[in-house]
Amino acid sequence: MSRENEKETQNSPDSAFLDEIKQKLEELITQTESLFDKAKDEFDKAKDEKNKKDFKNKYDDDDEDDEDD
């Protein structure tokens, strides 16, 4: 695109509208990334809790087996 065309685009009424759309999209992307990060943190936390519970249950079951001997 030539410099003349760039200037015309920047001065056109559609340019402001397109800039507004671009800004809104960037905001939505940022919000989506934030929500994704929160969801990932919650998933990791739940996974860690499940692993701890499974680990505890496994060794609690092993302790019961030892008592029977």
PDB file of C-alpha atoms in Angstrom:
ATOM      1  CA  MET A   1       0.000   0.000   0.000  1.00  0.00           C
ATOM      2  CA  SER A   2       1.393   3.392  -0.924  1.00  0.00           C
ATOM      3  CA  ARG A   3       1.760   6.237   1.532  1.00  0.00           C
ATOM      4  CA  GLU A   4      -1.079   8.131  -0.145  1.00  0.00           C
ATOM      5  CA  ASN A   5      -3.414   5.206   0.341  1.00  0.00           C
ATOM      6  CA  GLU A   6      -2.327   4.868   3.969  1.00  0.00           C
ATOM      7  CA  LYS A   7      -3.088   8.545   4.627  1.00  0.00           C
ATOM      8  CA  GLU A   8      -6.467   8.251   2.930  1.00  0.00           C
ATOM      9  CA  THR A   9      -7.287   5.213   5.026  1.00  0.00           C
ATOM     10  CA  GLN A  10      -6.240   6.939   8.235  1.00  0.00           C
ATOM     11  CA  ASN A  11      -8.382   9.978   7.449  1.00  0.00           C
ATOM     12  CA  SER A  12     -11.467   8.080   6.326  1.00  0.00           C
ATOM     13  CA  PRO A  13     -14.485   7.819   8.637  1.00  0.00           C
ATOM     14  CA  ASP A  14     -14.216   4.040   8.459  1.00  0.00           C
ATOM     15  CA  SER A  15     -10.742   4.229   9.965  1.00  0.00           C
ATOM     16  CA  ALA A  16     -12.069   5.351  13.350  1.00  0.00           C
ATOM     17  CA  PHE A  17     -14.673   2.603  13.245  1.00  0.00           C
ATOM     18  CA  LEU A  18     -12.058  -0.005  12.359  1.00  0.00           C
ATOM     19  CA  ASP A  19      -9.754   1.257  15.110  1.00  0.00           C
ATOM     20  CA  GLU A  20     -12.620   0.944  17.592  1.00  0.00           C
ATOM     21  CA  ILE A  21     -13.316  -2.613  16.443  1.00  0.00           C
ATOM     22  CA  LYS A  22      -9.619  -3.460  16.702  1.00  0.00           C
ATOM     23  CA  GLN A  23      -9.469  -2.065  20.240  1.00  0.00           C
ATOM     24  CA  LYS A  24     -12.567  -4.034  21.292  1.00  0.00           C
ATOM     25  CA  LEU A  25     -11.119  -7.224  19.813  1.00  0.00           C
ATOM     26  CA  GLU A  26      -7.848  -6.683  21.661  1.00  0.00           C
ATOM     27  CA  GLU A  27      -9.798  -6.199  24.909  1.00  0.00           C
ATOM     28  CA  LEU A  28     -11.774  -9.389  24.273  1.00  0.00           C
ATOM     29  CA  ILE A  29      -8.589 -11.311  23.537  1.00  0.00           C
ATOM     30  CA  THR A  30      -7.049 -10.053  26.777  1.00  0.00           C
ATOM     31  CA  GLN A  31     -10.157 -11.021  28.749  1.00  0.00           C
ATOM     32  CA  THR A  32     -10.213 -14.446  27.105  1.00  0.00           C
ATOM     33  CA  GLU A  33      -6.558 -15.021  27.948  1.00  0.00           C
ATOM     34  CA  SER A  34      -7.237 -14.012  31.539  1.00  0.00           C
ATOM     35  CA  LEU A  35     -10.214 -16.362  31.812  1.00  0.00           C
ATOM     36  CA  PHE A  36      -8.192 -19.169  30.243  1.00  0.00           C
ATOM     37  CA  ASP A  37      -5.375 -18.615  32.744  1.00  0.00           C
ATOM     38  CA  LYS A  38      -7.852 -18.683  35.651  1.00  0.00           C
ATOM     39  CA  ALA A  39      -9.479 -21.860  34.332  1.00  0.00           C
ATOM     40  CA  LYS A  40      -6.073 -23.492  33.892  1.00  0.00           C
ATOM     41  CA  ASP A  41      -5.107 -22.544  37.458  1.00  0.00           C
ATOM     42  CA  GLU A  42      -8.367 -24.007  38.790  1.00  0.00           C
ATOM     43  CA  PHE A  43      -7.849 -27.186  36.760  1.00  0.00           C
ATOM     44  CA  ASP A  44      -4.272 -27.551  38.012  1.00  0.00           C
ATOM     45  CA  LYS A  45      -5.421 -26.968  41.590  1.00  0.00           C
ATOM     46  CA  ALA A  46      -8.172 -29.592  41.282  1.00  0.00           C
ATOM     47  CA  LYS A  47      -5.736 -32.019  39.670  1.00  0.00           C
ATOM     48  CA  ASP A  48      -3.225 -31.502  42.500  1.00  0.00           C
ATOM     49  CA  GLU A  49      -5.943 -32.064  45.115  1.00  0.00           C
ATOM     50  CA  LYS A  50      -7.081 -35.242  43.355  1.00  0.00           C
ATOM     51  CA  ASN A  51      -3.494 -36.504  43.161  1.00  0.00           C
ATOM     52  CA  LYS A  52      -2.988 -35.804  46.873  1.00  0.00           C
ATOM     53  CA  LYS A  53      -6.233 -37.592  47.706  1.00  0.00           C
ATOM     54  CA  ASP A  54      -5.338 -40.571  45.505  1.00  0.00           C
ATOM     55  CA  PHE A  55      -1.852 -40.719  47.039  1.00  0.00           C
ATOM     56  CA  LYS A  56      -3.269 -40.566  50.568  1.00  0.00           C
ATOM     57  CA  ASN A  57      -5.889 -43.220  49.812  1.00  0.00           C
ATOM     58  CA  LYS A  58      -3.286 -45.499  48.259  1.00  0.00           C
ATOM     59  CA  TYR A  59      -1.049 -45.382  51.308  1.00  0.00           C
ATOM     60  CA  ASP A  60      -3.982 -45.591  53.720  1.00  0.00           C
ATOM     61  CA  ASP A  61      -5.020 -48.798  51.930  1.00  0.00           C
ATOM     62  CA  ASP A  62      -1.438 -50.104  52.172  1.00  0.00           C
ATOM     63  CA  ASP A  63      -1.420 -49.423  55.925  1.00  0.00           C
ATOM     64  CA  GLU A  64      -4.602 -51.474  56.359  1.00  0.00           C
ATOM     65  CA  ASP A  65      -2.984 -54.388  54.527  1.00  0.00           C
ATOM     66  CA  ASP A  66       0.009 -54.243  56.866  1.00  0.00           C
ATOM     67  CA  GLU A  67      -2.245 -54.523  59.926  1.00  0.00           C
ATOM     68  CA  ASP A  68      -3.734 -57.791  58.663  1.00  0.00           C
ATOM     69  CA  ASP A  69      -0.330 -59.515  58.564  1.00  0.00           C
TER      70      ASP A  69
END
